[in-house]
Amino acid sequence: MSTPFSVLQQSLPYLLQGVWVTLVVVLGSLSLGLLVGLPLAVGQVYGPRPLKRIIGLYVWFFRGIPLLVLLFLFYFGLFPFLHLDFSAFTVAIIVLGSISSAYQSQILRGAILSIPEGQMKAARAIGMSDAQAIVHIILPQALRLAIPGWSNEYSVLLKDSAVTYALGVAELMARAHHVASRTYQHLVLYLCAGFIFMILTFLGTRALNALHRKVKLKGYS
Amino acid sequence: MIRLERVTKIYPGSAFPAVDSVSLEVAEGQICMLIGSSGCGKTTIMRMINRLTSITSGTIHIGDQNVMDMDPIQLRRQIGYVIQQIGLFPHMTVYDNIATVPKLLWWDKKRIAERVDELLDLVNLDPDTYRFRYPRELSGGQAQRVGVARAMAADPPVMLMDEPFGAIDPINREVLQEEFLRIQARLRKTIVFVTHDIDEAIKMGDKIALLDAGRLIQFGSPEELLTKPKNQFVKDFVGADRTLKRLNLLRVKHAMLRNPVHCLEEDPSEKVAEKMIEQDMSYLLVTDRQGRLKGYVNLYDLRGHKGTVGDVVRPLSLTVKPDTNLKDALSKMLSYDLGIVVAVDDAGRLQGFLNTRTLFSVVGESYDERGGHWGRITADGRIL
């Protein structure tokens, strides 16, 4: 008869491999979310009205549908329908990234709108094109303001990533579930998985706080 | 040279023009002040010059080029713009702020670095101290200096200034205005300067354009606005104290009585007293042989005194320079019970003096019509 402790000891390396999968999913979707969310935010602030409306619909779509529904919709529905043979891992990143892009676009939109109007005016007045003003003047300031929002987005994504187990992605939660159902040590394994999630949240938030301090502008309190 | 011809701006959905057929010309190297109350169209006019706002009708020329024929971005790079509320970029150092336009113009690094140092010197900021500071680490006055330096970075012949000193406290504003006028005396830019402060307009402007509800009410030199206000609106705008404001424009040398009668410190008191009684004077200025002012004597001190004037001379500490403006001179005169103020040069040599009558005749409203009227009272240099 295996004790809870021996089970934990034996399965820990297996669980920790899941941590890597989890981290790749989270960082991948966070990056994808930024890559897509940034242009969405710029488009929603500075774009023509039809574009703003399309972006609004996109954001509504990804924020309005539950994660599990979206995962199933894309993995079992949309991609097979398009004859795209993506792995569960890829779909997890695409879906989480798309959802994150919707949320991040709103974080960034708020940050852009909080930059004083005079900055854009000044940039244009001295001869920058709108694009140059956005790239050189608005975004460097807005991205700094967005870091606390990202910190939140990271912890939300980290926890949402556990849901991708439903597609069979071999991340931390999937592995904990796998071992638990084999050994019947549910309590210990889910506690352990939860604890690892807490540590990952803590480390990520700390890292982003450090980044926030590092890029903070001189002279700001 | 900037020329506006019947320039009109009607904002979409607005029944009234924001700018209504305004024509004016700013000669090369001159400062034209646009002034009026909020919503009079002054900022709109300026923003049409560099096409931040579109022109509904009329034409604007810079030199012989119609601004509408130019690419707006290229146009703006040739026009220095000092923005209201400073408008520095907080995430960039002073260096990067000033270098913004040169970088857009693809100057090489060395040239940019030299230009930034040159400009910081020009606006009285030590390059080694301030080059790598961030805007938030500067005082309002320092930040505005950087704003002026940034606008001048690519040495544009034309500059637009939108209430540049509006956010600065009055003491620093005055310092910045003086500094800017000194810079302008050297660089001779063609400048359109928006303000709502009539004193600033009078002080800084070669020409003043007074606007109301989009229309140009009067366009002329500060002198003209003060002495010949076109109508009641202009009179009200320049203020009931417009006569006093003229004092800011005039300098002591314009009004002082030159070569006043005086005596030397080694003159015998008795003789001087005699002469004063003869000419009905109660005070007399005293100098040394080199013409340096020593002070004054009054008749009471001289009566019965056996020595030289130098023994009883009273010091005259409140003096002015020929270049002092009349407002400061009047202020000194009022704080001194002699009713005169004496002008000396840098070496302390007596140049002339002012009394209340000379001031009256210079600033009086009818001055222009009577033309140099006060010449009559130069007389014999009598002090009272």
XYZ file of C-alpha atoms in Angstrom:
605
model
C 0.000 0.000 0.000
C 1.509 3.281 -1.056
C 1.430 6.175 1.380
C 0.449 9.659 0.271
C 4.036 10.729 0.750
C 5.575 7.993 -1.396
C 3.047 8.677 -4.144
C 3.958 12.320 -4.072
C 7.653 11.506 -4.084
C 7.328 9.181 -7.035
C 5.059 11.399 -9.098
C 6.736 14.748 -8.456
C 9.110 14.602 -11.474
C 6.128 13.705 -13.647
C 4.140 16.624 -12.243
C 7.036 19.031 -12.692
C 7.239 18.143 -16.385
C 3.658 19.366 -16.469
C 4.805 22.685 -15.033
C 6.861 23.264 -18.158
C 3.891 22.540 -20.369
C 1.759 24.873 -18.291
C 4.373 27.620 -18.484
C 4.765 27.279 -22.253
C 1.000 27.445 -22.694
C 0.725 30.483 -20.438
C 3.692 32.415 -21.821
C 2.772 31.450 -25.378
C -0.776 32.674 -25.032
C 0.291 35.761 -23.105
C 2.685 36.662 -25.947
C 0.135 35.856 -28.631
C -2.369 37.938 -26.679
C -0.011 40.928 -26.631
C 0.920 40.532 -30.279
C -2.726 40.593 -31.312
C -4.048 42.767 -28.490
C -1.702 45.684 -29.142
C -2.851 46.371 -32.711
C -6.436 45.827 -31.562
C -6.007 48.474 -28.856
C -4.400 50.950 -31.273
C -7.129 50.267 -33.823
C -9.847 50.740 -31.271
C -8.459 54.106 -30.147
C -7.216 55.593 -33.425
C -8.908 53.547 -36.134
C -11.850 54.479 -38.345
C -15.312 53.723 -37.013
C -15.976 50.452 -38.950
C -12.694 49.033 -37.661
C -13.575 50.013 -34.108
C -16.872 48.180 -34.511
C -15.215 45.005 -35.842
C -12.730 45.028 -32.971
C -15.611 45.535 -30.568
C -17.279 42.396 -31.936
C -14.037 40.405 -31.650
C -13.620 41.440 -28.023
C -17.252 40.632 -27.275
C -16.894 37.182 -28.849
C -13.828 36.101 -26.884
C -14.898 37.671 -23.620
C -18.482 36.512 -23.861
C -18.037 32.749 -24.420
C -16.791 30.414 -21.654
C -13.264 29.097 -22.088
C -14.324 25.447 -22.212
C -16.875 26.194 -24.936
C -14.236 27.996 -27.000
C -11.718 25.162 -26.569
C -14.232 22.566 -27.759
C -15.532 24.863 -30.501
C -12.075 25.319 -31.982
C -10.591 21.890 -31.304
C -13.523 19.686 -32.227
C -15.485 22.084 -34.429
C -13.735 24.907 -36.297
C -10.278 23.487 -37.070
C -11.487 20.066 -38.254
C -14.096 21.886 -40.339
C -11.270 23.895 -41.953
C -9.227 20.693 -42.335
C -6.578 22.090 -40.024
C -4.880 19.352 -38.059
C -3.674 21.190 -34.949
C -2.545 19.433 -31.806
C -4.415 20.016 -28.557
C -1.373 21.930 -27.311
C -1.450 24.323 -30.302
C -5.184 24.850 -30.021
C -4.797 25.557 -26.307
C -2.329 28.363 -27.066
C -4.425 29.737 -29.932
C -7.637 29.825 -27.903
C -6.105 31.119 -24.676
C -4.072 33.635 -26.721
C -7.163 34.877 -28.543
C -9.092 35.304 -25.312
C -6.117 37.032 -23.754
C -5.797 39.336 -26.781
C -9.362 40.494 -26.169
C -8.639 41.240 -22.515
C -5.203 42.722 -23.179
C -6.589 45.003 -25.873
C -8.862 46.514 -23.230
C -6.017 46.866 -20.719
C -3.930 48.625 -23.382
C -6.804 50.733 -24.630
C -7.284 52.077 -21.128
C -3.564 52.756 -20.841
C -3.455 54.581 -24.189
C -6.481 56.683 -23.286
C -4.861 57.696 -20.026
C -1.919 59.335 -21.809
C -2.639 63.089 -21.869
C -4.025 64.360 -25.166
C -1.256 66.950 -25.336
C 1.302 64.219 -26.039
C -0.278 63.325 -29.363
C -0.760 66.993 -30.191
C 2.853 67.795 -29.359
C 4.129 64.877 -31.408
C 2.102 65.894 -34.450
C 2.969 69.565 -34.027
C 6.688 68.892 -34.275
C 6.260 66.849 -37.416
C 5.668 63.222 -36.524
C 3.253 61.195 -38.575
C 0.425 59.594 -36.614
C 2.166 56.228 -36.811
C 5.460 57.659 -35.547
C 3.672 59.434 -32.721
C 1.961 56.204 -31.649
C 5.139 54.124 -31.845
C 7.586 56.603 -30.309
C 5.450 58.661 -27.966
C 2.180 56.987 -27.011
C 3.024 53.285 -26.740
C 6.244 53.574 -24.712
C 4.250 55.435 -22.088
C 1.120 53.278 -22.348
C 2.988 49.954 -22.116
C 4.554 51.067 -18.855
C 1.128 51.827 -17.477
C -0.184 48.442 -18.620
C 2.225 46.313 -16.556
C 0.037 46.026 -13.420
C -2.831 44.960 -15.692
C -0.622 42.318 -17.230
C 0.277 40.981 -13.859
C -3.398 40.261 -13.346
C -3.762 38.848 -16.853
C -0.872 36.453 -16.203
C -2.426 34.977 -13.079
C -5.810 34.605 -14.790
C -4.210 32.819 -17.753
C -2.175 30.593 -15.477
C -5.318 29.339 -13.792
C -7.317 29.125 -17.034
C -4.583 26.969 -18.533
C -5.705 24.151 -16.223
C -8.918 23.901 -18.240
C -6.963 22.821 -21.333
C -6.644 19.446 -19.639
C -10.096 18.854 -21.113
C -8.451 18.673 -24.560
C -5.798 16.305 -23.248
C -2.917 18.762 -23.008
C -0.409 17.183 -20.660
C -0.075 20.174 -18.360
C 0.109 20.230 -14.576
C -3.595 19.674 -13.872
C -3.885 16.811 -16.392
C -0.954 15.054 -14.820
C -2.237 15.515 -11.268
C -5.586 14.105 -12.360
C -3.877 11.200 -14.091
C -1.853 10.178 -11.040
C -4.768 10.745 -8.667
C -7.130 8.482 -10.559
C -4.471 5.779 -10.689
C -3.421 5.943 -7.011
C -6.595 7.295 -5.369
C -4.490 9.913 -3.544
C -6.734 12.761 -4.699
C -6.264 15.017 -1.710
C -2.490 15.079 -1.803
C -2.149 15.421 -5.551
C -4.652 18.248 -6.039
C -3.235 20.023 -3.010
C 0.185 19.682 -4.544
C -0.999 20.925 -7.949
C -2.751 23.860 -6.297
C 0.351 24.700 -4.353
C 2.487 24.679 -7.489
C -0.022 27.012 -9.179
C 0.242 29.355 -6.208
C 4.024 29.411 -6.477
C 3.869 30.104 -10.205
C 1.431 32.962 -9.610
C 3.674 34.384 -6.937
C 6.841 34.185 -9.050
C 5.211 35.668 -12.136
C 3.699 38.573 -10.237
C 7.026 39.249 -8.565
C 8.796 39.251 -11.921
C 6.306 41.707 -13.410
C 6.538 43.957 -10.355
C 10.299 44.006 -10.763
C 9.871 44.889 -14.425
C 7.440 47.637 -13.459
C 9.985 49.150 -11.098
C 12.788 48.823 -13.614
C 11.069 50.703 -16.437
C 9.373 53.257 -14.214
C 10.084 56.785 -15.363
C 12.363 58.904 -13.257
C 10.654 61.631 -11.332
C 7.376 59.767 -10.922
C 6.364 58.931 -7.399
C 7.469 85.948 -43.668
C 3.985 84.643 -42.929
C 1.004 85.988 -44.829
C -2.646 85.200 -44.163
C -5.208 86.262 -46.743
C -8.891 86.221 -45.866
C -8.400 83.048 -43.861
C -11.633 81.528 -42.629
C -12.312 78.471 -40.515
C -15.758 77.016 -40.022
C -15.853 73.904 -37.887
C -18.273 71.262 -39.137
C -21.692 71.667 -37.569
C -20.962 75.171 -36.373
C -23.107 78.072 -37.540
C -20.446 80.719 -36.986
C -16.917 80.837 -38.302
C -14.250 80.278 -35.650
C -11.960 82.458 -37.749
C -13.598 84.995 -40.018
C -11.690 86.287 -43.034
C -8.517 87.230 -41.212
C -5.707 88.847 -43.189
C -2.395 89.749 -41.679
C 1.276 89.646 -42.436
C 4.211 88.920 -40.163
C 7.458 90.324 -41.510
C 10.620 88.257 -41.368
C 12.262 88.293 -37.954
C 9.256 89.766 -36.197
C 7.045 88.532 -33.384
C 3.322 88.754 -34.003
C 1.195 88.327 -30.903
C -2.273 86.856 -31.386
C -4.422 87.906 -28.495
C -8.055 87.740 -27.498
C -10.273 86.035 -24.986
C -10.927 82.272 -25.041
C -12.610 81.137 -28.225
C -11.604 84.204 -30.232
C -9.847 81.987 -32.784
C -6.229 82.750 -31.927
C -5.165 79.153 -31.403
C -7.152 78.056 -34.467
C -5.237 80.562 -36.612
C -1.963 79.212 -35.359
C -2.986 75.623 -35.919
C -3.948 76.462 -39.495
C -0.473 77.820 -40.196
C 1.105 74.392 -39.694
C -2.057 72.637 -40.854
C -2.916 70.890 -37.625
C -6.328 72.333 -38.455
C -7.596 72.513 -42.022
C -8.321 75.849 -43.676
C -11.925 76.374 -44.817
C -11.083 79.219 -47.201
C -8.380 81.783 -47.821
C -4.650 81.195 -48.170
C -1.643 81.084 -45.891
C 1.844 81.625 -47.288
C 5.140 81.030 -45.560
C 7.765 82.830 -47.601
C 6.466 82.424 -51.138
C 5.034 78.956 -50.521
C 1.374 78.246 -50.021
C 1.127 75.901 -47.045
C -1.605 73.965 -48.835
C 0.922 72.950 -51.507
C 3.239 71.435 -48.914
C 3.185 68.012 -47.303
C 1.834 68.717 -43.803
C 4.450 66.603 -42.065
C 7.329 68.202 -43.968
C 5.760 71.602 -43.272
C 5.633 70.950 -39.521
C 9.252 69.868 -39.411
C 10.192 73.296 -40.764
C 8.179 75.124 -38.131
C 9.210 75.167 -34.495
C 6.248 74.665 -32.203
C 6.274 75.501 -28.526
C 3.193 73.972 -27.032
C 0.884 75.068 -24.251
C 1.524 73.251 -20.956
C 5.027 72.475 -22.213
C 4.257 69.134 -23.917
C 7.599 67.448 -23.304
C 7.666 63.669 -23.619
C 7.987 62.288 -20.067
C 9.569 58.978 -21.076
C 12.466 60.658 -22.854
C 15.471 62.481 -21.442
C 16.011 66.165 -22.117
C 18.475 65.076 -24.786
C 15.980 62.830 -26.570
C 13.237 65.414 -26.308
C 15.352 68.058 -28.018
C 16.697 65.535 -30.514
C 13.239 64.389 -31.637
C 13.047 66.469 -34.795
C 16.722 66.081 -35.796
C 16.241 62.306 -35.472
C 13.175 62.485 -37.707
C 15.349 64.351 -40.193
C 18.001 61.598 -39.966
C 20.831 63.816 -38.725
C 23.921 61.860 -37.712
C 24.593 61.289 -34.018
C 27.512 63.684 -33.686
C 25.625 66.550 -35.256
C 22.629 65.913 -32.995
C 24.797 65.832 -29.861
C 26.469 69.118 -30.773
C 23.140 70.738 -31.577
C 21.579 69.644 -28.274
C 24.469 71.124 -26.272
C 24.319 74.327 -28.278
C 20.594 74.664 -27.639
C 20.866 73.922 -23.929
C 23.481 76.666 -23.692
C 21.201 78.974 -25.634
C 18.338 78.509 -23.172
C 20.646 78.828 -20.162
C 20.707 75.209 -19.019
C 24.055 73.588 -18.343
C 24.293 70.640 -20.786
C 26.289 68.414 -18.419
C 23.746 68.871 -15.643
C 20.539 68.592 -17.628
C 21.239 66.468 -20.704
C 20.117 63.181 -19.199
C 17.416 64.387 -16.846
C 13.807 63.450 -17.353
C 11.119 66.136 -17.693
C 9.626 65.260 -14.304
C 12.940 66.108 -12.701
C 12.787 69.698 -13.971
C 11.063 72.757 -12.587
C 8.361 74.390 -14.698
C 10.744 77.066 -15.906
C 13.451 74.556 -16.819
C 10.953 72.359 -18.626
C 9.724 75.310 -20.654
C 13.303 76.162 -21.613
C 13.667 72.623 -22.901
C 10.387 73.119 -24.774
C 11.821 76.179 -26.501
C 15.064 74.330 -27.254
C 13.116 71.428 -28.772
C 11.174 73.791 -31.006
C 14.415 75.344 -32.232
C 16.246 72.053 -32.731
C 16.246 72.000 -36.514
C 16.749 75.769 -36.672
C 13.366 76.475 -38.257
C 12.964 80.002 -39.647
C 9.391 80.136 -38.400
C 8.126 79.418 -34.908
C 4.668 79.046 -33.460
C 4.272 79.539 -29.736
C 1.016 78.602 -28.055
C 0.867 80.344 -24.680
C 4.326 78.986 -23.914
C 4.727 80.762 -20.597
C 1.115 80.440 -19.470
C 1.757 77.709 -16.921
C 4.765 79.397 -15.334
C 4.598 81.472 -12.152
C 4.798 85.254 -12.718
C 8.391 85.696 -11.567
C 9.801 82.929 -13.732
C 7.560 84.000 -16.589
C 9.199 87.391 -16.616
C 12.655 85.821 -16.586
C 11.712 83.492 -19.460
C 10.238 86.363 -21.456
C 13.417 88.407 -21.061
C 15.573 85.434 -21.994
C 13.433 84.666 -24.971
C 13.629 88.240 -26.216
C 17.409 88.080 -25.915
C 17.481 84.855 -27.925
C 15.139 86.362 -30.485
C 17.301 89.477 -30.820
C 20.086 87.150 -31.937
C 18.229 84.613 -34.051
C 15.533 86.779 -35.617
C 12.926 84.059 -36.125
C 9.565 84.854 -37.602
C 7.212 84.100 -34.755
C 3.483 83.819 -34.215
C 2.834 83.887 -30.490
C -0.558 83.205 -28.918
C -1.324 84.716 -25.537
C -4.256 85.959 -23.516
C -2.073 88.232 -21.432
C -2.090 91.800 -22.743
C 1.041 92.693 -20.775
C 2.887 89.803 -22.395
C 1.628 90.918 -25.809
C 2.851 94.468 -25.263
C 6.183 93.307 -23.954
C 6.988 90.651 -26.537
C 5.243 91.772 -29.690
C 6.499 93.728 -32.671
C 2.908 93.550 -33.814
C -0.262 92.651 -31.965
C -3.328 91.142 -33.612
C -6.336 91.569 -31.359
C -9.131 89.114 -32.167
C -12.724 88.841 -31.102
C -15.188 86.154 -32.173
C -12.939 85.113 -35.047
C -12.519 88.598 -36.491
C -9.367 90.663 -36.500
C -10.293 93.822 -34.597
C -7.008 95.675 -34.678
C -3.574 94.841 -36.005
C -0.658 97.096 -35.226
C 2.330 97.766 -33.035
C 1.861 97.721 -29.249
C 2.314 101.493 -29.368
C -0.569 101.861 -31.814
C -2.912 99.677 -29.785
C -2.214 101.675 -26.665
C -2.320 105.137 -28.149
C -4.861 104.680 -30.915
C -7.297 101.978 -29.900
C -9.659 101.541 -32.810
C -12.850 101.210 -30.806
C -14.272 100.658 -27.370
C -13.554 96.924 -27.505
C -9.848 97.526 -27.967
C -9.894 100.178 -25.241
C -11.544 97.765 -22.852
C -9.212 94.963 -23.795
C -5.976 96.840 -23.325
C -7.437 98.076 -20.078
C -8.150 101.365 -18.408
C -4.504 101.441 -17.419
C -3.299 101.465 -21.002
C -1.480 104.719 -20.363
C 0.476 103.058 -17.608
C 1.172 100.120 -19.901
C 2.933 102.444 -22.287
C 5.456 102.932 -19.530
C 6.576 99.364 -20.174
C 7.350 100.189 -23.761
C 9.351 103.334 -23.183
C 12.795 103.587 -21.696
C 14.314 106.274 -19.545
C 16.492 107.441 -22.436
C 13.370 108.227 -24.465
C 12.042 110.612 -21.858
C 14.911 111.929 -19.769
C 16.121 115.485 -19.838
C 19.713 115.413 -20.884
C 22.610 117.525 -19.627
C 20.943 118.739 -16.469
C 22.438 121.674 -14.649
C 24.671 120.471 -11.857
C 27.657 121.599 -9.813
C 30.961 119.973 -8.957
C 31.754 118.693 -5.498
C 34.673 121.117 -5.148
C 32.550 124.211 -5.924
C 32.340 126.607 -2.955
C 29.017 126.292 -1.183
C 28.406 130.028 -1.028
C 28.613 130.540 -4.775
C 26.406 127.574 -5.519
C 23.816 128.771 -3.012
C 23.817 132.180 -4.625
C 23.219 130.725 -8.023
C 20.427 128.503 -6.755
C 18.608 131.413 -5.150
C 19.000 133.413 -8.320
C 17.463 130.638 -10.366
C 14.880 129.674 -7.775
C 16.132 126.127 -7.266
C 15.905 124.213 -4.036
C 17.933 121.154 -5.071
C 20.956 120.688 -7.296
C 22.761 117.579 -8.537
C 26.433 117.167 -7.719
C 29.088 115.331 -9.743
C 32.843 114.942 -9.662
C 35.122 116.158 -12.430
C 34.619 112.960 -14.401
C 30.878 113.533 -14.415
C 30.134 110.756 -11.901
C 27.067 111.434 -9.825
C 27.875 112.173 -6.178
C 24.402 113.075 -4.934
C 22.516 116.322 -4.436
C 22.562 119.362 -2.226
C 19.668 121.437 -0.993
C 19.587 125.122 -0.277
C 19.127 124.755 3.485
C 22.362 122.810 3.819
C 24.296 125.354 1.773
C 23.073 128.467 3.534
C 25.850 129.863 5.682
C 28.131 126.910 4.846
C 31.731 127.976 4.292
C 33.278 124.894 2.744
C 32.738 123.141 -0.584
C 29.620 121.455 -1.817
C 31.287 118.080 -1.285
C 31.004 118.507 2.504
C 27.237 118.692 2.532
C 26.305 116.500 -0.438
C 23.522 114.000 0.240
C 23.768 110.631 -1.430
C 21.248 109.727 -4.109
C 20.991 105.985 -3.935
C 18.001 105.431 -6.195
C 19.229 105.840 -9.726
C 18.210 104.234 -12.997
C 19.967 103.331 -16.239
C 19.035 104.899 -19.580
C 17.687 101.489 -20.610
C 15.431 101.030 -17.595
C 11.793 101.044 -18.601
C 9.653 103.918 -17.460
C 7.478 101.735 -15.278
C 10.408 100.812 -13.049
C 11.635 104.417 -13.148
C 8.251 105.699 -12.027
C 8.166 103.150 -9.261
C 11.527 104.414 -7.991
C 10.417 107.992 -8.322
C 7.354 107.319 -6.212
C 9.389 105.694 -3.488
C 11.682 108.691 -3.212
C 10.509 112.030 -1.997
C 12.489 114.211 -4.401
C 9.963 113.740 -7.204
C 12.762 113.004 -9.644
C 14.793 110.039 -10.659
C 18.319 110.373 -12.001
C 19.797 108.339 -14.815
C 23.442 107.286 -14.722
C 25.400 105.056 -17.082
C 27.232 101.902 -16.061
C 30.216 103.931 -14.882
C 27.938 106.051 -12.686
C 28.169 109.144 -14.894
C 25.216 111.512 -14.843
C 23.143 111.101 -18.002
C 19.935 112.933 -17.298
C 16.915 112.908 -15.121
C 13.173 112.453 -15.142
C 10.525 114.265 -13.210
C 6.793 113.842 -13.070
C 6.183 116.443 -15.762
C 8.433 114.740 -18.293
C 6.656 111.464 -17.563
C 3.231 113.010 -17.970
C 4.099 114.502 -21.278
C 5.628 111.313 -22.630
C 2.859 108.922 -21.731
C -0.085 111.304 -21.976
C -2.607 110.191 -24.539
C -2.317 113.339 -26.593
C 1.408 112.850 -26.902
C 1.268 111.721 -30.492
C -0.762 114.604 -31.747
C 1.323 117.201 -30.012
C 4.539 115.484 -30.946
C 7.485 115.798 -28.630
C 5.648 118.405 -26.644
C 7.724 117.954 -23.518
C 10.734 119.594 -25.153
C 9.291 122.840 -23.806
C 10.060 122.035 -20.255
C 13.677 121.002 -20.591
C 14.307 124.666 -19.868
C 17.311 125.239 -17.709
C 17.463 121.898 -15.963
C 15.597 123.028 -12.945
C 14.755 120.210 -10.702
C 11.506 121.418 -9.246
